[in-house]
PDB file of C-alpha atoms in Angstrom:
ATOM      1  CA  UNK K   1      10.347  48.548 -17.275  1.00  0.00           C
ATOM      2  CA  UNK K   2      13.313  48.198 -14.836  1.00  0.00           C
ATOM      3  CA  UNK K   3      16.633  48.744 -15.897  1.00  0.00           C
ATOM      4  CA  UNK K   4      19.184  45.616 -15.017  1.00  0.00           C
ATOM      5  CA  UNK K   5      20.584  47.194 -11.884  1.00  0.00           C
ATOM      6  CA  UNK K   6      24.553  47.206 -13.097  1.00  0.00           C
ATOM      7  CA  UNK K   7      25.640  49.114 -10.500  1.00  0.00           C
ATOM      8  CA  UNK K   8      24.652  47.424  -7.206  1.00  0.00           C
ATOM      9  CA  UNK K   9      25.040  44.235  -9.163  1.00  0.00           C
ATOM     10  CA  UNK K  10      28.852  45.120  -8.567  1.00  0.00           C
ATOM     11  CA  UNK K  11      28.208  46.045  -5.103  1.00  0.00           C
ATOM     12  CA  UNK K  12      26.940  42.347  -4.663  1.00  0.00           C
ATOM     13  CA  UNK K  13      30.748  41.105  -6.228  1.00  0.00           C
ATOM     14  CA  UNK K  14      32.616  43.212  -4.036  1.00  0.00           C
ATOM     15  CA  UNK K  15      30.559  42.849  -0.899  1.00  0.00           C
ATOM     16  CA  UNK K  16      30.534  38.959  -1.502  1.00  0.00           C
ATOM     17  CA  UNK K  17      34.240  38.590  -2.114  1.00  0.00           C
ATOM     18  CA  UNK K  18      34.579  40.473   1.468  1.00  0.00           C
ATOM     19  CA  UNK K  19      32.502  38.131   3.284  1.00  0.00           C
ATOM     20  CA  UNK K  20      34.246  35.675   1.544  1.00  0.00           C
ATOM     21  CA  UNK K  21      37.967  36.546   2.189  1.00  0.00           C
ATOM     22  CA  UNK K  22      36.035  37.412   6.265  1.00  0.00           C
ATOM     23  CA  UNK K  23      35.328  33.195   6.209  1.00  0.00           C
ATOM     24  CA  UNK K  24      38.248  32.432   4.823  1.00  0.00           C
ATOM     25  CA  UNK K  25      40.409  34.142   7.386  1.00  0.00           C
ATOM     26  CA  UNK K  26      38.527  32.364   9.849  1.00  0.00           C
ATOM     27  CA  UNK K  27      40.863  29.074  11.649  1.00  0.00           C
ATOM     28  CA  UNK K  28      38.749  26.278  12.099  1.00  0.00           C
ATOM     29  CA  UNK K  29      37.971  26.714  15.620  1.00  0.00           C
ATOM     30  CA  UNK K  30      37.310  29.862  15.480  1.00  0.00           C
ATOM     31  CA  UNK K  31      33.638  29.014  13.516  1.00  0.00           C
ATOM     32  CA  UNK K  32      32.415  27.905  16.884  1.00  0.00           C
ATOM     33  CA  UNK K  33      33.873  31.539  18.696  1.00  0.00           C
ATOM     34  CA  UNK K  34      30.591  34.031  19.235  1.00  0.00           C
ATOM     35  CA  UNK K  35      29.409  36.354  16.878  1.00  0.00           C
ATOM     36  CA  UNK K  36      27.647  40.121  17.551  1.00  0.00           C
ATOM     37  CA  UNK K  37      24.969  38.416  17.222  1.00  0.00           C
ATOM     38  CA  UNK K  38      23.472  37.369  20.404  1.00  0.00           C
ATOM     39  CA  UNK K  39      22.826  33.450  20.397  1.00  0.00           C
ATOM     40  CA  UNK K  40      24.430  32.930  17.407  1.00  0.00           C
ATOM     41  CA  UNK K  41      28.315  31.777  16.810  1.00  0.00           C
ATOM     42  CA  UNK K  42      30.243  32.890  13.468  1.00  0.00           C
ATOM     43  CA  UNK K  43      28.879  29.396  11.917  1.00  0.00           C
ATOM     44  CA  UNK K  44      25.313  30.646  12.586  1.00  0.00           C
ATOM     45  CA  UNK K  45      26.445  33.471  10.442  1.00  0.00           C
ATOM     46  CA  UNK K  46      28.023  31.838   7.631  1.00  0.00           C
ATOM     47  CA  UNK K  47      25.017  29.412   7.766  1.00  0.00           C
ATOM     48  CA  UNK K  48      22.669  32.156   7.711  1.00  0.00           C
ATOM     49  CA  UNK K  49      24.660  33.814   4.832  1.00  0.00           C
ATOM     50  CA  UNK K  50      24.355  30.748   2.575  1.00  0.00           C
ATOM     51  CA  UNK K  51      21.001  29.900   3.010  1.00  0.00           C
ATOM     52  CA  UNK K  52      19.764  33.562   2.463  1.00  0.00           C
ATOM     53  CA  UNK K  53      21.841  33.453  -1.076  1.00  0.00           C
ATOM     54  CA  UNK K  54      19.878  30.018  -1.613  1.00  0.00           C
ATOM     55  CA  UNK K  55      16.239  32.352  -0.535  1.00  0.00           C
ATOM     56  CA  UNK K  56      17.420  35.194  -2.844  1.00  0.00           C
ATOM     57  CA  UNK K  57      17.251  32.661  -5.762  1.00  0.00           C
ATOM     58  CA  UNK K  58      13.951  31.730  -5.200  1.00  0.00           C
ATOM     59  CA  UNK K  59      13.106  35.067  -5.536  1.00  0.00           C
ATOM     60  CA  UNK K  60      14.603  35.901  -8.911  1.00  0.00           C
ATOM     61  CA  UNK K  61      13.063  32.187 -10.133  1.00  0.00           C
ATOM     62  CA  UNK K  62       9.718  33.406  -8.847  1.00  0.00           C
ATOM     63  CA  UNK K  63       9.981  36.888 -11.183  1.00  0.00           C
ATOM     64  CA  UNK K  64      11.770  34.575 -13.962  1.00  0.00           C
ATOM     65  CA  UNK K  65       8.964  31.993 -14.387  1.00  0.00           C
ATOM     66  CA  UNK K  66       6.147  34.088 -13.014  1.00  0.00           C
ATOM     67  CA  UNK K  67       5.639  30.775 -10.067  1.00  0.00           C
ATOM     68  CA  UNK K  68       5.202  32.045  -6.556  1.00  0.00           C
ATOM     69  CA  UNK K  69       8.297  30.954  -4.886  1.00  0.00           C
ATOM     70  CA  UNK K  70       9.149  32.044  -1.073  1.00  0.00           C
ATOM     71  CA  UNK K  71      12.206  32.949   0.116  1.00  0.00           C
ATOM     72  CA  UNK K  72      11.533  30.261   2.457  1.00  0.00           C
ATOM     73  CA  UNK K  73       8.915  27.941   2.951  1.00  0.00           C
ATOM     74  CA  UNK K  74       8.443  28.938   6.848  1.00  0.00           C
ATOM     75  CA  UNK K  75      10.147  30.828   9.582  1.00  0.00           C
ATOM     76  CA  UNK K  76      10.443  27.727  11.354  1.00  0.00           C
ATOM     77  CA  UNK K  77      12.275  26.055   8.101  1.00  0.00           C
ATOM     78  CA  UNK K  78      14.584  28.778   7.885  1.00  0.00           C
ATOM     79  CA  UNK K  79      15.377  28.594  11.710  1.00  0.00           C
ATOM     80  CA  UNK K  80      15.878  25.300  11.487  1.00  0.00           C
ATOM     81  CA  UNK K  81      18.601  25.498   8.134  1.00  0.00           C
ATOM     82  CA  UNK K  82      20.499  27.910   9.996  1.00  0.00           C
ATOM     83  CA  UNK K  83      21.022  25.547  13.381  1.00  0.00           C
ATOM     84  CA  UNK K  84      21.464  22.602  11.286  1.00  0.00           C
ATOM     85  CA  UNK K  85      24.135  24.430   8.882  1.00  0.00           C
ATOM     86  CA  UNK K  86      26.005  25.578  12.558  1.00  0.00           C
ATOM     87  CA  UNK K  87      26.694  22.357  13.427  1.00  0.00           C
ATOM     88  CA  UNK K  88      28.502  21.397  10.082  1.00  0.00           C
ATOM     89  CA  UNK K  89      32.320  21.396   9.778  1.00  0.00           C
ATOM     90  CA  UNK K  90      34.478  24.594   9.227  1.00  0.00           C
ATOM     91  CA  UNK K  91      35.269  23.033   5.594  1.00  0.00           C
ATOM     92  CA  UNK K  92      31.747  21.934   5.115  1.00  0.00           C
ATOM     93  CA  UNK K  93      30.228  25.477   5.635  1.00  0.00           C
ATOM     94  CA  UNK K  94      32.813  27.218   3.414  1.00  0.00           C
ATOM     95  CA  UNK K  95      31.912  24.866   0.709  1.00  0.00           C
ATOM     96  CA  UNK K  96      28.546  25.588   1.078  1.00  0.00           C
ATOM     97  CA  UNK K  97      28.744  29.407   1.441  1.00  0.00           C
ATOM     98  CA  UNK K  98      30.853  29.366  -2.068  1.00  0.00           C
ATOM     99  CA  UNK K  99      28.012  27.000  -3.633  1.00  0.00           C
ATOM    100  CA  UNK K 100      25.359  28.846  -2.695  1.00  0.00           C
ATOM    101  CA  UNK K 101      27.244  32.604  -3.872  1.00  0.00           C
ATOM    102  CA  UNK K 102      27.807  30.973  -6.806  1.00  0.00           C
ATOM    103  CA  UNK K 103      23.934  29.655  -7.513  1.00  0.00           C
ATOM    104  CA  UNK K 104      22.917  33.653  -6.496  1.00  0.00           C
ATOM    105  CA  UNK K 105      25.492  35.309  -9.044  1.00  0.00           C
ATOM    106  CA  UNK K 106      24.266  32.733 -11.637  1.00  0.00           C
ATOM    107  CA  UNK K 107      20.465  33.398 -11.408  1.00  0.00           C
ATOM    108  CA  UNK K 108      21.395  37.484 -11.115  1.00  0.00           C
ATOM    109  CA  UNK K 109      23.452  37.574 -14.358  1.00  0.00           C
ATOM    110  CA  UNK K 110      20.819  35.034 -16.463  1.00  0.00           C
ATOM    111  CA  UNK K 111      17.688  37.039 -14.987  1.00  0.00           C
ATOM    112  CA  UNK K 112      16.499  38.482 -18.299  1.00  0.00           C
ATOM    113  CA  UNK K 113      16.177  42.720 -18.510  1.00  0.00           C
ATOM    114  CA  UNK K 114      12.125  42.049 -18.754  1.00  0.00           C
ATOM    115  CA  UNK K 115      12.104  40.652 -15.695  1.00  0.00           C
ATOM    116  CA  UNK K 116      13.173  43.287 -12.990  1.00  0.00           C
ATOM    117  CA  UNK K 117      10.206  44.715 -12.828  1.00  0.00           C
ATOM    118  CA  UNK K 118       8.212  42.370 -11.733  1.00  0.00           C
ATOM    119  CA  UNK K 119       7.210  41.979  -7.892  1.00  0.00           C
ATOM    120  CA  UNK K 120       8.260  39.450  -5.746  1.00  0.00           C
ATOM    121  CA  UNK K 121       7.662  39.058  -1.597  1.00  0.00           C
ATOM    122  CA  UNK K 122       9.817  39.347   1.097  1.00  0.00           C
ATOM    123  CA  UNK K 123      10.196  37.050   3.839  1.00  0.00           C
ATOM    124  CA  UNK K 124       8.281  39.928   5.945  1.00  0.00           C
ATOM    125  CA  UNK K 125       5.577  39.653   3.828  1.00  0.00           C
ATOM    126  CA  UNK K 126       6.762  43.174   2.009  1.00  0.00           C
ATOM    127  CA  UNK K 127       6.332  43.142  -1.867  1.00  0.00           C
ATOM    128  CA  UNK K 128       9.031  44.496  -3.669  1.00  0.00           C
ATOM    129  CA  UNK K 129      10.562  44.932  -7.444  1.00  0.00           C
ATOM    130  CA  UNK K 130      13.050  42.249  -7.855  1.00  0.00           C
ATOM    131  CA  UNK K 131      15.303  45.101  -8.741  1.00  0.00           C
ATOM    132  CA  UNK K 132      15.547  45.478  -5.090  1.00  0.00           C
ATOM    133  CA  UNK K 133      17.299  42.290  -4.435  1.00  0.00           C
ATOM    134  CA  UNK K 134      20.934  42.989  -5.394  1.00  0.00           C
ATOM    135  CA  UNK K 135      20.729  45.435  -2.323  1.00  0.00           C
ATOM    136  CA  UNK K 136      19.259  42.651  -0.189  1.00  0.00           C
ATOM    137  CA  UNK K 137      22.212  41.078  -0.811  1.00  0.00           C
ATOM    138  CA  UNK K 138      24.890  44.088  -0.574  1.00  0.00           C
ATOM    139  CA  UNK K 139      23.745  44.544   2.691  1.00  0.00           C
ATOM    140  CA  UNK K 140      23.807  41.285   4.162  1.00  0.00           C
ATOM    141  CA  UNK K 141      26.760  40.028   3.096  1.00  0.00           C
ATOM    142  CA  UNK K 142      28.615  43.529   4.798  1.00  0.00           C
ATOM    143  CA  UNK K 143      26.529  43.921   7.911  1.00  0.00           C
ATOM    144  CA  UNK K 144      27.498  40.129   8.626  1.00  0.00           C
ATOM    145  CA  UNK K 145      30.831  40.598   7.470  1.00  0.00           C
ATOM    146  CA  UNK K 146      30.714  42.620  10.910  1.00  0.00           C
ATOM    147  CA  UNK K 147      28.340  40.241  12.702  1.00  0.00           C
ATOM    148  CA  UNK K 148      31.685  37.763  12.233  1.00  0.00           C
ATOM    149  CA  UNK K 149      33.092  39.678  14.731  1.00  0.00           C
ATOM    150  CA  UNK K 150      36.926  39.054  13.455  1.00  0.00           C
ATOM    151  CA  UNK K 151      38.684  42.235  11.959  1.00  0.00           C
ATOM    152  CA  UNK K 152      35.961  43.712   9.478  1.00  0.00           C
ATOM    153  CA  UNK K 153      34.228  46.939  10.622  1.00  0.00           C
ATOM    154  CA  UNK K 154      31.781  49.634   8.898  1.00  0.00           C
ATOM    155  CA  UNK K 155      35.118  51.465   8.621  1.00  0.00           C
ATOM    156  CA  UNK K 156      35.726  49.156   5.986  1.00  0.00           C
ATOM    157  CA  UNK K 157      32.048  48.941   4.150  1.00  0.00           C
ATOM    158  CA  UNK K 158      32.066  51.139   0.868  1.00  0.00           C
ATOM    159  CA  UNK K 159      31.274  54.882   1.382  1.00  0.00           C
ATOM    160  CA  UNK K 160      28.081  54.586  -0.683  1.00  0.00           C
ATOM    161  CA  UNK K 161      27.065  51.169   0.777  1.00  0.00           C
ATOM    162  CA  UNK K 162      27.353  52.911   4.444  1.00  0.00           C
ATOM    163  CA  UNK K 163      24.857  55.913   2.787  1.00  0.00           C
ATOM    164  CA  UNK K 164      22.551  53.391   1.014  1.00  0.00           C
ATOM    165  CA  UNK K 165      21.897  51.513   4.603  1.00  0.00           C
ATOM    166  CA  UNK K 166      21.159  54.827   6.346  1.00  0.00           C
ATOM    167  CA  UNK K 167      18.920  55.798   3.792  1.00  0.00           C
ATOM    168  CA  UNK K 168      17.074  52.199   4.752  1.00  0.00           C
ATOM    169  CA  UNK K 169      17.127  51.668   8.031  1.00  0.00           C
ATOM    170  CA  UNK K 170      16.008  55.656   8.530  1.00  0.00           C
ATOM    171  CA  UNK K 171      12.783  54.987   5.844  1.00  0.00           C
ATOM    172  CA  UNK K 172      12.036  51.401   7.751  1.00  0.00           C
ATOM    173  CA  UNK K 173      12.177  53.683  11.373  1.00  0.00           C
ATOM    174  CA  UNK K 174      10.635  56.817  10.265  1.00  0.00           C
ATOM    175  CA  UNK K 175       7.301  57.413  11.901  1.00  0.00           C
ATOM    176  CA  UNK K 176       7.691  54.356  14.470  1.00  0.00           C
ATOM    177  CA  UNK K 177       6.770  54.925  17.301  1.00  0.00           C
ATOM    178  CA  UNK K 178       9.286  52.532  19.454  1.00  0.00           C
ATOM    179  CA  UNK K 179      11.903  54.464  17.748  1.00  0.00           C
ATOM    180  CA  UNK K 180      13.240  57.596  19.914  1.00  0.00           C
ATOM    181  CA  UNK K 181      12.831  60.829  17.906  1.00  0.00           C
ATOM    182  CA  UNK K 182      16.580  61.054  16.803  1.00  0.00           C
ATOM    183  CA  UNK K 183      18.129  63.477  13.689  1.00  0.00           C
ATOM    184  CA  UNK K 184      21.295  62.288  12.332  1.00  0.00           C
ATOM    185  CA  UNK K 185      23.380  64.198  10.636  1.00  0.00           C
ATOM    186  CA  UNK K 186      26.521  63.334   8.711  1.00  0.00           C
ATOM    187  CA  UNK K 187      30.005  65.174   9.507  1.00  0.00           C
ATOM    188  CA  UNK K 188      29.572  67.347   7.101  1.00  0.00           C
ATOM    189  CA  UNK K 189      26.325  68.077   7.184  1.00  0.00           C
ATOM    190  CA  UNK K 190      25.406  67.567   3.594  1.00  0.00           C
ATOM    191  CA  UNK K 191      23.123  65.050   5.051  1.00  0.00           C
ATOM    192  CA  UNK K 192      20.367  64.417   7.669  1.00  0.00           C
ATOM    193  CA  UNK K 193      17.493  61.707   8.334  1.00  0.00           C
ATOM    194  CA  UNK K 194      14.952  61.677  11.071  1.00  0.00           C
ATOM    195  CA  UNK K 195      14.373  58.533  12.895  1.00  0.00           C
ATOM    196  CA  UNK K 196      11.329  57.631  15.528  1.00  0.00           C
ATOM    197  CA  UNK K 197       7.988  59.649  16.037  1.00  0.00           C
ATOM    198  CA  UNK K 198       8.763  63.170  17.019  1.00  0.00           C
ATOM    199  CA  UNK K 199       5.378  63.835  19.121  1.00  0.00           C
ATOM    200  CA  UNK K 200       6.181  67.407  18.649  1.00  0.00           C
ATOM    201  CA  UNK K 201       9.337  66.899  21.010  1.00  0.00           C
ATOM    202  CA  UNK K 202      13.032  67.933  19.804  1.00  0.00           C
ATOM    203  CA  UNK K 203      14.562  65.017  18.533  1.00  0.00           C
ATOM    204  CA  UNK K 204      17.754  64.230  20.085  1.00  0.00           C
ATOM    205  CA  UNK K 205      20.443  64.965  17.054  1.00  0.00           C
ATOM    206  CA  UNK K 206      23.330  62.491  16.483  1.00  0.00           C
ATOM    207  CA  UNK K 207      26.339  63.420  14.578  1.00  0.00           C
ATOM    208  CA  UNK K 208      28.995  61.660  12.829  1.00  0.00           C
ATOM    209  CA  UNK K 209      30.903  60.162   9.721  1.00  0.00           C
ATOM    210  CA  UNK K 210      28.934  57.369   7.527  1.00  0.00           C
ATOM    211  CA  UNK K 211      30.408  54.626   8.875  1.00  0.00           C
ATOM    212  CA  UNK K 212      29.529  55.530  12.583  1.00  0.00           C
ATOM    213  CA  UNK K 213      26.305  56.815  11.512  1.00  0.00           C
ATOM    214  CA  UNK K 214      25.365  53.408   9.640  1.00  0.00           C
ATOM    215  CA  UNK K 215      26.980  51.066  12.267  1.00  0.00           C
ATOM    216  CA  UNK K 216      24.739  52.979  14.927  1.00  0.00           C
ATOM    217  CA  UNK K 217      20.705  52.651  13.129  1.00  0.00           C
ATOM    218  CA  UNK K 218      21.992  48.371  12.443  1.00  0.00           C
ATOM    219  CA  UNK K 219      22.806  47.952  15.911  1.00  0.00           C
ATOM    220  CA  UNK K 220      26.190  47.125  15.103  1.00  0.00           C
ATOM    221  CA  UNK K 221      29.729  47.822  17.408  1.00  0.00           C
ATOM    222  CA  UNK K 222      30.229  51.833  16.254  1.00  0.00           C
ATOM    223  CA  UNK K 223      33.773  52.499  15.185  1.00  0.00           C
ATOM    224  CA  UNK K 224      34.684  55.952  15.502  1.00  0.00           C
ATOM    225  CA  UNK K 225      32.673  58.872  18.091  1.00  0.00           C
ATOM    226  CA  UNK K 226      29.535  59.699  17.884  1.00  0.00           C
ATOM    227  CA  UNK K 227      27.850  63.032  19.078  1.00  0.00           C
ATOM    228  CA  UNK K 228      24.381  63.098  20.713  1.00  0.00           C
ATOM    229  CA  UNK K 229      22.963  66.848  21.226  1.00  0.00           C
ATOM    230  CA  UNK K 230      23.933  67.420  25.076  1.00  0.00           C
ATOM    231  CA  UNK K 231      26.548  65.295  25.472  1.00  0.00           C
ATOM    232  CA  UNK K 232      24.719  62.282  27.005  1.00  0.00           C
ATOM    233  CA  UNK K 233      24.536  58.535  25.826  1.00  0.00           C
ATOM    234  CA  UNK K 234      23.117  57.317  22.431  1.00  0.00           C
ATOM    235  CA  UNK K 235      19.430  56.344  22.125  1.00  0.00           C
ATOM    236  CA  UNK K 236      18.848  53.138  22.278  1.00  0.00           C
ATOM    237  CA  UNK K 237      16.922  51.901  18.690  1.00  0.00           C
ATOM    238  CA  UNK K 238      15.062  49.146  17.681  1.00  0.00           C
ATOM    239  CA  UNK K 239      16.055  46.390  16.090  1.00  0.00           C
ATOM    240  CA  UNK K 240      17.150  45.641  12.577  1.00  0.00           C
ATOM    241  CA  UNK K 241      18.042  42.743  10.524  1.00  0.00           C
TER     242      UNK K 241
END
């Protein structure tokens, strides 16, 4: 049976009260400024926020009741939640986002310890312990804390949260073969990971604190240096989130 995850229940408190206090620091007209995301402005983001808290839910009812319930009924659905929650007011959307936080922190504190075990489904189709969605949420509600593109960076993401996304972003690319063969390899090198498929060539080895290092494999703005193996430019990765 799975344990009740305590600790990265807390990471989901502390990472939401960021994103949070991120929204809240936000004017008015600044909802409509871009975010890192391409296409999308900081409202997409809040938007997107909420309505994944609301998808999260469904999850934890599905391994509560035992009653197949989807994150979200279809990709078109969720794209269309996300446009329609853009276009609401600045005081409408942080209403919402608090709602919705609130319905997720409910569900995860009533979700009974015989239930995180059981096996719920992504909205990729992956099936998963429900265990495993307390991290979903840490690391959404940081990486978009960044996609808001105001004053948070991965400088400011927890140590351990920073580790945690290497760790999965480096499983999800391992073996891939659009992924460049790339080693990172933390400051200190108490840690490495190997990206891409190698092919028998010498991966190209990228060096740096956490925060860099977990900034760079999510596509995100890097804050501090980075250092590729020859001096030349980073290579470029897929995708993620």
């Amino acid at each position: 049976m799975s344990e009740r995850p305590a600790a990265m229940l807390g990471r989901v408190t502390k990472g939401t009260a960021a994103f949070e206090a991120a929204v809240h620091r936000l004017t008015d007209p600044g909802f409509t400024r871009p975010s890192y995301l391409p296409g999308w402005s900081r409202a997409h983001v809040v938007a997107h926020v909420a309505r994944n808290a609301d998808a999260l839910v469904n999850l934890l009812i599905w391994a509560r009741t035992g009653v197949e319930t989807p994150m979200y009924a279809s990709g078109d659905q969720r794209a269309r939640e996300i446009e329609e929650g853009a276009r609401r007011s600045a005081e409408e959307l942080r209403a919402e986002l608090l709602v919705a936080d609130g319905r997720l922190a409910e569900e995860l504190a009533a979700l009974p310890d015989e239930c995180w075990a059981a096996t719920v489904r992504t909205a990729r189709g992956r099936e998963v312990a429900v265990s495993q969605v307390p991290w979903m949420r840490v690391r959404e509600v940081w990486v978009h804390a960044v996609d808001l593109n105001i004053d948070t960076s991965f400088d400011d993401v927890p140590h351990d949260v920073c580790m945690a996304l290497v760790d999965d972003v480096a499983a999800s690319f391992q073996n891939r073969p659009d992924c460049p063969s790339v080693r990172l390899r933390s400051e200190d090198g108490a840690h490495t990971w190997l990206l891409g498929d190698s092919g028998g060539a010498e991966p190209v080895v990228v060096s740096g604190d956490l925060a860099g290092l977990a900034a760079y494999v999510t596509g995100r703005p890097v804050p501090g240096p980075l250092y590729p193996t020859g001096g030349g430019s980073l290579p470029k990765l897929p995708a993620w989130l």
